[in-house]
Amino acid sequence: LRFPQKLWKMLESSKFQSIWWTEGGKCVAINKDLFEVEVLGREGQQVFHTQKIKSFMRQLNAYGFTKMQRNFQRSASLPEFLAEEAAASAHSQILYYYNPSFNRAHPWLSETCKRR
């Protein structure tokens, strides 16, 4: 299978907790630390031909995925702001990638994902 098909199968599988569709199925969310252990650290059953997250991210970029930033609204009150900062730092381990041809509602579009 090509990289986009492998990625699609992972997203649709219940085996992996480190990668999922975002709401609406337009972006791929990856828990970086968990993904490194759960997917890239597998011995003998590698899904992708790499054990490094940077190589995996280069593959995403090669197939037209772009990294997205999550914007959080900040509160004016100090206690709420500090609580939001803690939540945002937990979210910093989550990577979001978007490709207009990779959409859960339109699986046939993934066939148009070509390596650059």
C-alpha atoms as one frame of an Amber mdcrd trajectory, in Angstrom:
protein
   0.000   0.000   0.000   1.066   3.570  -0.632   1.589   5.958   2.277  -1.887
   7.616   2.037  -3.653   4.229   2.052  -1.654   3.057   5.079  -2.477   6.274
   6.880  -6.178   5.929   6.007  -6.297   2.342   7.311  -4.700   3.450  10.583
  -7.222   6.243  11.033 -10.140   3.893  10.412  -8.726   1.178  12.672  -9.573
   0.916  16.352  -6.092  -0.521  17.057  -4.341   2.829  17.327  -4.983   5.416
  20.046  -2.237   7.806  18.910  -3.801   8.928  15.620  -7.378   9.977  14.802
  -9.582  12.164  12.635 -10.425  15.593  14.036 -14.028  16.721  14.243 -15.478
  16.820  10.760 -12.846  14.411   9.437 -10.834  17.104   7.657  -7.591  16.887
   9.654  -5.419  14.142  11.062  -4.478  14.486  14.740  -1.388  12.721  16.065
  -0.322  12.405  19.690   3.404  12.651  18.982   4.755  10.820  22.049   2.217
   8.003  21.932   2.618   7.636  18.140   6.376   7.157  18.527   5.800   4.275
  20.944   2.620   2.743  19.507   3.389   2.942  15.772   7.024   3.771  15.101
   8.388   1.697  17.972   6.757  -1.568  16.888   9.239  -4.403  16.549   8.675
  -6.711  13.589   5.264  -5.217  12.707   6.224  -1.819  11.325   3.448   0.065
   9.583   5.772   2.610   7.976   9.390   2.080   6.963  10.742   4.383   9.662
  11.153   4.578  13.401  11.556   8.365  13.539   8.760  10.907  13.856  10.671
  13.435  11.707  10.790  10.952   8.817   7.073  10.295   9.196   6.368  14.054
   9.135   8.513  14.384   5.975   6.342  11.694   4.384   3.221  13.681   5.315
   4.744  16.796   3.742   5.802  14.868   0.629   2.159  13.858   0.089   0.849
  17.403   0.427  -0.113  17.513   4.106   0.463  20.790   5.908   0.835  21.249
   9.643  -2.008  23.185  11.226  -1.907  25.277  14.377  -4.689  25.055  16.923
  -5.749  28.478  18.145  -6.981  28.733  21.693  -8.980  31.701  22.986  -7.386
  33.128  26.119  -9.325  34.314  29.165  -8.764  37.658  30.834  -8.803  36.299
  34.401  -5.493  34.982  35.732  -6.778  31.653  37.202  -8.611  30.786  33.986
  -5.619  31.864  31.896  -3.274  29.597  33.904  -5.666  26.643  33.578  -5.872
  27.241  29.820  -2.069  27.417  29.587  -1.819  23.990  31.263  -4.346  22.560
  28.817  -2.514  24.158  25.876   0.801  22.615  26.930  -0.871  19.184  26.976
  -2.125  19.937  23.460   1.415  20.784  22.325   2.074  17.052  21.950  -0.803
  16.855  19.463   0.120  17.515  15.831  -2.574  18.434  13.307  -2.140  17.858
   9.572  -4.427  18.860   6.714  -4.605  17.825   3.086  -7.587  18.914   0.936
  -7.513  15.509  -0.787  -7.592  13.567   2.477 -11.069  13.864   3.952 -12.977
  11.212   5.895 -16.263  12.119   4.177 -14.700  11.671   0.705 -12.462   8.567
   0.779 -12.083   8.468  -3.009 -10.106  11.738  -2.865  -7.201   9.962  -1.138
  -6.379   8.362  -4.505  -5.353  11.850  -5.717  -2.734  12.186  -2.952   0.479
  11.906  -4.934   4.054  12.200  -3.774   5.536  15.567  -4.708
